[in-house]
XYZ file of C-alpha atoms in Angstrom:
495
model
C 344.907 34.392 68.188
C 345.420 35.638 64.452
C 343.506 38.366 63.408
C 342.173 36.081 60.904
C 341.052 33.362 63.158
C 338.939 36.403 64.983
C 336.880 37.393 61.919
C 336.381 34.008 61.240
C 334.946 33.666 64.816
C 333.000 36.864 63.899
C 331.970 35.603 60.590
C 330.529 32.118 62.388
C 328.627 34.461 65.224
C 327.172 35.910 62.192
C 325.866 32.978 60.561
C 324.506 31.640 63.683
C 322.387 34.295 64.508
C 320.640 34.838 61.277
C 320.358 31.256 62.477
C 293.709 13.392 63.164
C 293.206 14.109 66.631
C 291.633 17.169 68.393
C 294.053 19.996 69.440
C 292.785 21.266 73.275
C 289.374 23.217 72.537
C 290.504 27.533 72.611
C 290.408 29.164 75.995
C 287.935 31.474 76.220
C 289.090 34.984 74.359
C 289.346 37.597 76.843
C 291.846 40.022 79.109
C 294.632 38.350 80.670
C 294.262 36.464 83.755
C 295.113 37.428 86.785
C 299.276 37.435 87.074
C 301.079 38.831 89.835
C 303.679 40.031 87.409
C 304.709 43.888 87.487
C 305.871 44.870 83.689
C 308.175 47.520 82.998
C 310.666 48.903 80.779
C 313.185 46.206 79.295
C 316.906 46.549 79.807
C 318.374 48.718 77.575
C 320.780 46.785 75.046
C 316.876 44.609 74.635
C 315.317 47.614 73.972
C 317.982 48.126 71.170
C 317.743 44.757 69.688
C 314.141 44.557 69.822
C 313.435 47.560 68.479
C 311.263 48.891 66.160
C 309.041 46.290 68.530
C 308.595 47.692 71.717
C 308.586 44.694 74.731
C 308.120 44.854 78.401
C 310.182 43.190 81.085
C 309.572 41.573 84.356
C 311.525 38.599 86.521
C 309.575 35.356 88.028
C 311.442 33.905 90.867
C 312.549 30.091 90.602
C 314.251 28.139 92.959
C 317.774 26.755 91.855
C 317.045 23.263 93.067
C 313.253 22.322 92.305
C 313.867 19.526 94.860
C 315.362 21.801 97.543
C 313.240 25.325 96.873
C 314.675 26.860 100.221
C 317.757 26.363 99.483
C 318.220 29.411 97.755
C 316.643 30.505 94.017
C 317.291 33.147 91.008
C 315.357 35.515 88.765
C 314.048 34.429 85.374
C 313.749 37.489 82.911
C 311.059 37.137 80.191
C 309.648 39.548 77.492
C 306.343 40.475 76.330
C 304.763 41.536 73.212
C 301.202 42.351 74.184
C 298.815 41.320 71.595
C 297.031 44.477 70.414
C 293.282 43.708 71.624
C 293.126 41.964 74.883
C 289.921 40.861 73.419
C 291.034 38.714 71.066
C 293.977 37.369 72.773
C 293.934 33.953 73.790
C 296.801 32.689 75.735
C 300.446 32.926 75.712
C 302.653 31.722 73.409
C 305.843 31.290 75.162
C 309.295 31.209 72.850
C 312.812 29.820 72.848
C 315.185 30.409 70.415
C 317.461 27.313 70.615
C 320.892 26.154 71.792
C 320.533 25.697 75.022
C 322.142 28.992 75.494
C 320.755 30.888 73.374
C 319.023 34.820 75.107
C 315.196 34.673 74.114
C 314.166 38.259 75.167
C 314.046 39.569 71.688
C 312.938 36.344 70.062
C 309.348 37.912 69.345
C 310.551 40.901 67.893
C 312.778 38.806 65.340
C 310.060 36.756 64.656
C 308.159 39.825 63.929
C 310.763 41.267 61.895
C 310.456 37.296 59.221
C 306.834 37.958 58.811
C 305.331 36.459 61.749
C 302.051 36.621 60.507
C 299.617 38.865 62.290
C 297.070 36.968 63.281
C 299.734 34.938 65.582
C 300.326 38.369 67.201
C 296.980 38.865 67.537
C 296.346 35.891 69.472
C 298.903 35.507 72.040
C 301.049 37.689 74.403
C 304.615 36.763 72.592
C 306.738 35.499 76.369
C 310.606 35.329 75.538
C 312.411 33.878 78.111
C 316.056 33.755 79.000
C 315.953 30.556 81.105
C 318.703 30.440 83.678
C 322.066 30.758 83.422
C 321.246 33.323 80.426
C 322.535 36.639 80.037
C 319.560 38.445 82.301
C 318.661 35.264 84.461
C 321.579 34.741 86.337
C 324.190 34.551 83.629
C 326.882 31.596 84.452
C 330.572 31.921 82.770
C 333.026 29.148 82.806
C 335.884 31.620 81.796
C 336.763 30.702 78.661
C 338.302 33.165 76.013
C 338.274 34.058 72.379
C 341.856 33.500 72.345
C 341.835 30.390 74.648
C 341.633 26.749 73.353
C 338.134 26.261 73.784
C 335.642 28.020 72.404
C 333.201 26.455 70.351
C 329.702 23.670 70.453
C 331.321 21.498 67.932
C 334.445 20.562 68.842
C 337.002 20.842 65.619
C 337.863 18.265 63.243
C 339.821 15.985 63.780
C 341.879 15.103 60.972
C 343.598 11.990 62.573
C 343.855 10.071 65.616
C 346.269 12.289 67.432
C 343.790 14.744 67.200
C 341.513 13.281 69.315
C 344.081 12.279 72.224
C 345.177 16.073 72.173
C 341.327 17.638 72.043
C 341.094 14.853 75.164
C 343.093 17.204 77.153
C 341.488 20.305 76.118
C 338.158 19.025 77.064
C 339.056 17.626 80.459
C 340.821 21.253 81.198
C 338.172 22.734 80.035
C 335.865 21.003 82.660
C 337.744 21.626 85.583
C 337.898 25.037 84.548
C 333.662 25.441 84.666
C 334.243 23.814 88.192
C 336.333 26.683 89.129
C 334.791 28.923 87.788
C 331.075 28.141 89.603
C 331.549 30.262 92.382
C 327.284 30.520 93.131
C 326.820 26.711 92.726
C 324.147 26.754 89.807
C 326.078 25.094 86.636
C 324.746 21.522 88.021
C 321.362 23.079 87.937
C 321.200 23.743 84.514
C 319.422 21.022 83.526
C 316.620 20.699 80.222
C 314.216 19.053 82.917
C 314.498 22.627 85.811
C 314.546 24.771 82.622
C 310.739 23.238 82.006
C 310.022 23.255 85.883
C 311.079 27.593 85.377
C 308.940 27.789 82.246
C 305.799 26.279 84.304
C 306.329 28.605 87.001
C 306.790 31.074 84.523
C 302.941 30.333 83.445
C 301.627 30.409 86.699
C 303.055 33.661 87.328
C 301.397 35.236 83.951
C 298.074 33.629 85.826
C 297.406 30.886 82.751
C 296.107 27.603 82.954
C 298.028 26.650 80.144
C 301.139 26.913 78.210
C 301.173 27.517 74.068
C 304.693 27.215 72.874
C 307.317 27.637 69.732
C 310.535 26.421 70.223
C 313.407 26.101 67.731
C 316.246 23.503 67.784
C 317.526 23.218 71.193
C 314.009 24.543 72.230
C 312.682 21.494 70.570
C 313.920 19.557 73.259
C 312.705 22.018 75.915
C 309.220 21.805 74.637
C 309.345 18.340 73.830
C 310.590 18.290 77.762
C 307.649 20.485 79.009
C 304.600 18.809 77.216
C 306.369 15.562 78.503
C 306.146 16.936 82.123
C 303.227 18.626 82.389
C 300.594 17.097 79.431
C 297.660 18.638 81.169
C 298.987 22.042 81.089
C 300.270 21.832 77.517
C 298.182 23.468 74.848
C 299.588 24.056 71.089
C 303.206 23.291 71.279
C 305.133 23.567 68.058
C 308.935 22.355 67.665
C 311.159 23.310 64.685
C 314.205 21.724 63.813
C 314.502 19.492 65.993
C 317.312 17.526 67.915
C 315.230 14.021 68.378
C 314.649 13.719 72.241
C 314.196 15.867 75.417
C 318.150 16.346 75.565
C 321.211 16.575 73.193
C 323.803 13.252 73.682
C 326.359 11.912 71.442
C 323.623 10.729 68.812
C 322.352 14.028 68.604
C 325.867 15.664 68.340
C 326.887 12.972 65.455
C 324.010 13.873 63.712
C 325.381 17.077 62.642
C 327.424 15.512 60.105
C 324.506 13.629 58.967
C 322.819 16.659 58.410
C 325.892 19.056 56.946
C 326.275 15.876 54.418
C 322.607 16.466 53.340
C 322.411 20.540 54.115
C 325.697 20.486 51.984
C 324.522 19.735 48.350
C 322.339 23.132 47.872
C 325.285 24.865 48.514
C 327.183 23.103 46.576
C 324.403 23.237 43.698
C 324.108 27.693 44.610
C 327.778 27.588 43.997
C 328.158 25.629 40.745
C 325.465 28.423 39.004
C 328.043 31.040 40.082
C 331.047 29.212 39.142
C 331.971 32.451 36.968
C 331.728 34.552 40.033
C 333.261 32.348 42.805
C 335.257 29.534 40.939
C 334.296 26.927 43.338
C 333.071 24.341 40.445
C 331.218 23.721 37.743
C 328.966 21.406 39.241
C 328.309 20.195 42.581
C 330.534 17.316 42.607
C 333.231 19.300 41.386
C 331.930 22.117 44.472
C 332.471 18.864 46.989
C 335.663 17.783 46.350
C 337.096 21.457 46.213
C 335.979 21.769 49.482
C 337.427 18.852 50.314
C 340.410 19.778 49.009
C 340.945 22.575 50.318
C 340.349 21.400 54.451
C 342.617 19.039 53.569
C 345.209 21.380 52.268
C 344.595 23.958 55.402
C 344.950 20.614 57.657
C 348.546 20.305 56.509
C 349.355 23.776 56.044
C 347.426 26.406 57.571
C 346.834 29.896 55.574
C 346.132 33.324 56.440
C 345.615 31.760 60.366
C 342.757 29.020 59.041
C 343.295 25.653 59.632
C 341.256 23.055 58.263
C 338.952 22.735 61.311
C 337.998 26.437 61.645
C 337.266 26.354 57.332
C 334.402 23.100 58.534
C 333.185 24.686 60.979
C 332.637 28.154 59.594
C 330.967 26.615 56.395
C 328.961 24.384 58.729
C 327.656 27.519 60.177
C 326.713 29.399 57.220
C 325.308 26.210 55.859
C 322.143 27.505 58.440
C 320.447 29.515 56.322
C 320.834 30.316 52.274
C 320.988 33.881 52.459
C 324.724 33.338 53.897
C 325.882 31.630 50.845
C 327.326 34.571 49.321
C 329.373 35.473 52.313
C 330.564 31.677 52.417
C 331.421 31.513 48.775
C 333.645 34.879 49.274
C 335.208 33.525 51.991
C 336.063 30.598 50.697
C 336.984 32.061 47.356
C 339.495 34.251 49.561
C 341.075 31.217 51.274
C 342.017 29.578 47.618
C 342.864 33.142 45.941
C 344.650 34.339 49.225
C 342.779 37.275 49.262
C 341.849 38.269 53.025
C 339.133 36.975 54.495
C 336.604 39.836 54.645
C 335.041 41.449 57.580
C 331.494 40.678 59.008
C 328.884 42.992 58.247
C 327.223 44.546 61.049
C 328.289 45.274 64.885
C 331.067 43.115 65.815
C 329.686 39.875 67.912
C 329.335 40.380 71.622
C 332.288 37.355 72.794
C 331.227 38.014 76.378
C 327.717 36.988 75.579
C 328.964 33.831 73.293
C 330.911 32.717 76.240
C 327.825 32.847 78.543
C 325.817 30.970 75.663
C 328.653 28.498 75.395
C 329.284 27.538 79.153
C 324.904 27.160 79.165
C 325.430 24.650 76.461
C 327.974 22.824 77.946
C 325.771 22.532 81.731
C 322.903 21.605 80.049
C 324.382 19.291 77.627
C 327.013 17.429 80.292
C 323.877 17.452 82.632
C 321.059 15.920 81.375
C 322.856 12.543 80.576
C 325.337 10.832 81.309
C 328.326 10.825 78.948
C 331.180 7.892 77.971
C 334.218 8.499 80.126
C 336.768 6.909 77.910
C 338.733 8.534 75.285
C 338.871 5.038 73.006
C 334.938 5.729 72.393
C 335.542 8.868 70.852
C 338.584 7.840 69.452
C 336.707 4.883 67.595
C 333.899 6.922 67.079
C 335.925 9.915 65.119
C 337.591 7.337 62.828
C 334.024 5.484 61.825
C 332.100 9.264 60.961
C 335.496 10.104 59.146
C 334.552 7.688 56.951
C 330.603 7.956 56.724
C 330.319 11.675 56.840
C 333.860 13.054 55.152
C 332.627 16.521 55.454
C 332.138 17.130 59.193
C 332.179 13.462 61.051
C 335.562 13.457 62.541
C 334.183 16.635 64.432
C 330.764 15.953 65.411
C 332.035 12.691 67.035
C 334.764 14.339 68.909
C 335.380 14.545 72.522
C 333.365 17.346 74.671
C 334.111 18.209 78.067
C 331.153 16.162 79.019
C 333.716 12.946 79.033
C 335.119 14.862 81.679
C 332.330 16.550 84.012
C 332.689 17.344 87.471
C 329.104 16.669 88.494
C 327.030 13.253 87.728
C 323.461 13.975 86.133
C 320.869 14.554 88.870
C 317.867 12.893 87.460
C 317.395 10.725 84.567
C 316.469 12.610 80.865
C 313.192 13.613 80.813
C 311.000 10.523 78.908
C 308.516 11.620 76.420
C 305.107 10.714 77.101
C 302.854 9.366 74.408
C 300.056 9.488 76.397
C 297.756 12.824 75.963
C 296.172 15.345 73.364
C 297.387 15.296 69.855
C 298.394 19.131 70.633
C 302.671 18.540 69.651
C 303.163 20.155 65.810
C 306.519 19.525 64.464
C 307.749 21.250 61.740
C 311.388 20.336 60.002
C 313.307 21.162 57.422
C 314.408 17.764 55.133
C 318.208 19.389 54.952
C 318.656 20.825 57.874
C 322.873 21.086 59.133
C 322.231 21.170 62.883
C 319.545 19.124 63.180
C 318.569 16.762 60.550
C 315.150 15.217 59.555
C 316.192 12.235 61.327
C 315.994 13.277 64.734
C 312.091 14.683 63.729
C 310.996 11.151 62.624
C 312.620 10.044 66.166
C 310.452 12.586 68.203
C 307.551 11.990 66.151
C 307.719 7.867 66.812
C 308.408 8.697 70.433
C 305.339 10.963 70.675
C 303.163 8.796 69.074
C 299.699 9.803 68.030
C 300.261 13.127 70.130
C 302.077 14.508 67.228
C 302.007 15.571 63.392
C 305.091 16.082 61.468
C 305.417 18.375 58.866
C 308.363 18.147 56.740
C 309.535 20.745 54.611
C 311.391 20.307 51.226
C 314.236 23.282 51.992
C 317.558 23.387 53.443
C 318.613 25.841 56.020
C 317.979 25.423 60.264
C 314.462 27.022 61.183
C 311.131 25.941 58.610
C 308.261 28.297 60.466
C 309.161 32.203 59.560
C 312.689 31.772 59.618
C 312.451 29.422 56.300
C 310.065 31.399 54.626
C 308.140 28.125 53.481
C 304.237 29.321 52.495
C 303.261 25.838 53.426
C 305.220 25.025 56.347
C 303.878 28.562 57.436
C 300.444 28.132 56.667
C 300.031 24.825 58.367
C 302.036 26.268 61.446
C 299.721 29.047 61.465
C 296.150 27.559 61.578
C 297.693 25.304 64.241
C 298.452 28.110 66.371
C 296.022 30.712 65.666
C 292.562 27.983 65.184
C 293.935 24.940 66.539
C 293.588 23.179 63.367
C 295.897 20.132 63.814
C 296.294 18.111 60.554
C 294.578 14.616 60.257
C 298.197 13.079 59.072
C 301.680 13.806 58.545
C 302.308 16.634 56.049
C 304.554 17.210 53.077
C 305.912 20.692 52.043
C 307.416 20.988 48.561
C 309.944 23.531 48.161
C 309.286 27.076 48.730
């Protein structure tokens, strides 16, 4: 691998991780019930990250096959931030951060850190999880590398049909290498549907009678997964940004060029203000088609180790949140000037850990449903998004190693259930790159009167804290914190 293919790897990591009816009546405010938890000090690279918040650790045994509990289980590690006055603290509020891979020990702390507001804090025991397969819960690896062929969610563009039949054979290799590589038999267990059976024995552990949760992205599909499962032990459950059903398939994958088309145009509009500084264009049609131009350029003739593929899929990524836009418009403005492409701020990424959060994503993704096995439906399904998304389709719609996956799904997806509380808040961004307001209208038809949407006039992937929208966050907050649930459907206007 080229030394600028690395930072570009970097630079993505980057970007990613900035990345009318009654609610259930308030349990009674008091000390935590009984658990039969012991909490102690976290491990230590949590205990950097988290910090200045200070979190306790603890593991809840699960089994690794919810059908089969003797035969054999794992530890679950989750986090707590202990609400100040047990007094006032009325539940848990248990977290996920997204992918499905994604580590959730520290997710409270960062939450802290973007203004959670206090009285959230104040109200719940903040549980982050890192379901299984994760990093402290019985980490998986399928042994990819950094320098290897695979190595990424979204598979690269692909600028032609060739491209397809060759990423074929990556994917399928890439399979058979996670089969190898599964030495303790758990990748087929990494399922959306035993990730919500861990979370409930997670709450029975922590001695509630209910579950409160906040789950971004992936998570929405984990929470949409868990109030599916187990309605009567649901209490405020809020989803942001979210996929559209209880697992990611191809509709949800194709979707991110849906949404990088409409996440795309505030960039564009950010750059056009700074033409002076960046050169990009003078407007935002003229930022478009420079872009454009220029993945089409690298497709033919690679510079400074980009192709066109790693140039989508690193603006994709930094199309996540608008405080990245100035490292995407240097980066870009390097690529046209030829100046090198500069190096991340910060520690440099951890690959070992984005290998473990890429082989999660791939067992829970090839897992929960069953995928097309033949290359001509990618191959026909690359050329159409080509054409109806031009800035990311011809990746979103190509192959994963799912085509290829060694094990069939166990059960069937988890089916949302309708029937229940109105206690299921969702909360979405209208331009949203990863997961676009479309797939928040499809969980809010499938949920029926159980849920409200709230949709937020902003770009970027997170609404609640991460998006720093006072409505979003105000409605998301009385929710929580009162159980306030609005009446209808709410609009945001831009923050």
């Amino acid at each position: 691998m080229t030394t600028n293919r690395a930072a570009l790897l970097a630079l993505g990591a980057v970007a990613l991780a900035l990345t009318a009816g009654c609610a259930p009546p308030p349990l009674p405010a008091g000390p935590a019930a009984a658990s039969s938890l012991t909490w102690s000090t976290c491990p230590e690279d949590v205990v950097t990250a988290a910090a200045p918040s200070v979190l306790d650790c603890t593991t809840v045994p699960v089994p690794v096959d919810h059908g089969d509990p003797a035969s054999g289980g794992i530890d679950i590690m989750i986090s707590r931030l202990a609400a100040p006055d047990p007094q006032q603290r009325r539940g848990v509020l248990l977290l996920n951060p997204g992918g499905p891979g994604g580590s959730g020990l520290t997710q409270s702390a960062l939450l802290v850190a973007q203004g959670l507001p206090a009285s959230v804090t104040d109200s719940y025991d903040l549980i982050g999880i890192d379901t299984r397969g994760i990093d402290h819960s019985a980490p998986v690896s399928c042994g990819f590398t950094v320098a290897g062929p695979y190595f990424a969610n979204v598979p690269p563009y692909a600028p032609d049909d060739a491209a397809v039949v060759e990423r074929a054979e990556v994917a399928e290799a890439a399979a058979q290498q996670c089969a190898q590589n599964d030495r303790d038999g758990l990748l087929p267990h990494l399922t959306t549907a035993d990730m919500a059976r861990d979370m409930d024995l997670v709450r029975a552990a922590l001695g509630e009678e209910t579950t409160n949760f906040l789950g971004y992205s992936y998570g929405s599909a984990l929470g949409a997964a868990y109030a599916s499962m187990f309605p009567e032990r649901s209490d405020r459950i809020v989803l942001d940004s979210i996929i559209g059903d209880t697992h990611l398939d191809r509709d949800g994958m194709r979707r991110y060029a849906l949404g990088m088309e409409q996440a795309f145009p505030a960039f564009a509009d950010w750059a056009a203000h700074r033409h002076d500084t960046y050169g990009l264009g003078r407007t935002a049609d003229e930022v478009r088609a420079a872009f454009l131009d220029t993945a089409a350029r690298l497709d033919e003739q690679p510079e400074q180790g980009v192709d066109g593929a790693a140039f989508r899929a690193t603006t994709f990524a930094f199309l996540y949140n608008e405080l990245q836009y100035p490292l995407l418009a240097q980066l870009w403005q390097g690529l046209r000037t030829g100046v090198p492409v500069p190096p991340p701020p910060g520690p440099a990424p951890d690959f070992a850990a984005l290998e473990n959060s890429l082989t999660v994503f791939l067992a829970v993704t090839c897992n929960d449903v069953d995928w097309p096995e033949d290359v001509q439906t990618y191959r026909d399904a690359v050329a159409q998004d080509r054409e109806r998304f031009p800035l990311y389709g011809a990746a979103a719609a190509n192959i994963l190693p799912c085509a290829f996956w060694p094990w069939e799904p166990a059960e069937p997806p988890v089916a949302i259930d309708g029937d229940g509380p109105t206690d299921v808040l969702l909360v979405q961004n209208l331009n949203d790159p990863a997961t676009p307001h479309r797939g928040a209208e499809l969980l809010r038809e499938r949920f029926g009167d159980r849920a409200r949407l709230v949709s937020v006039d902003d770009s970027g992937h997170g609404a609640y804290v991460l998006g720093g929208n006072a409505c979003a966050s105000d409605v998301t907050t009385r929710y929580l914190v009162d159980g306030e649930m609005p009446a209808d459907d709410v609009s945001c206007p831009a923050s």
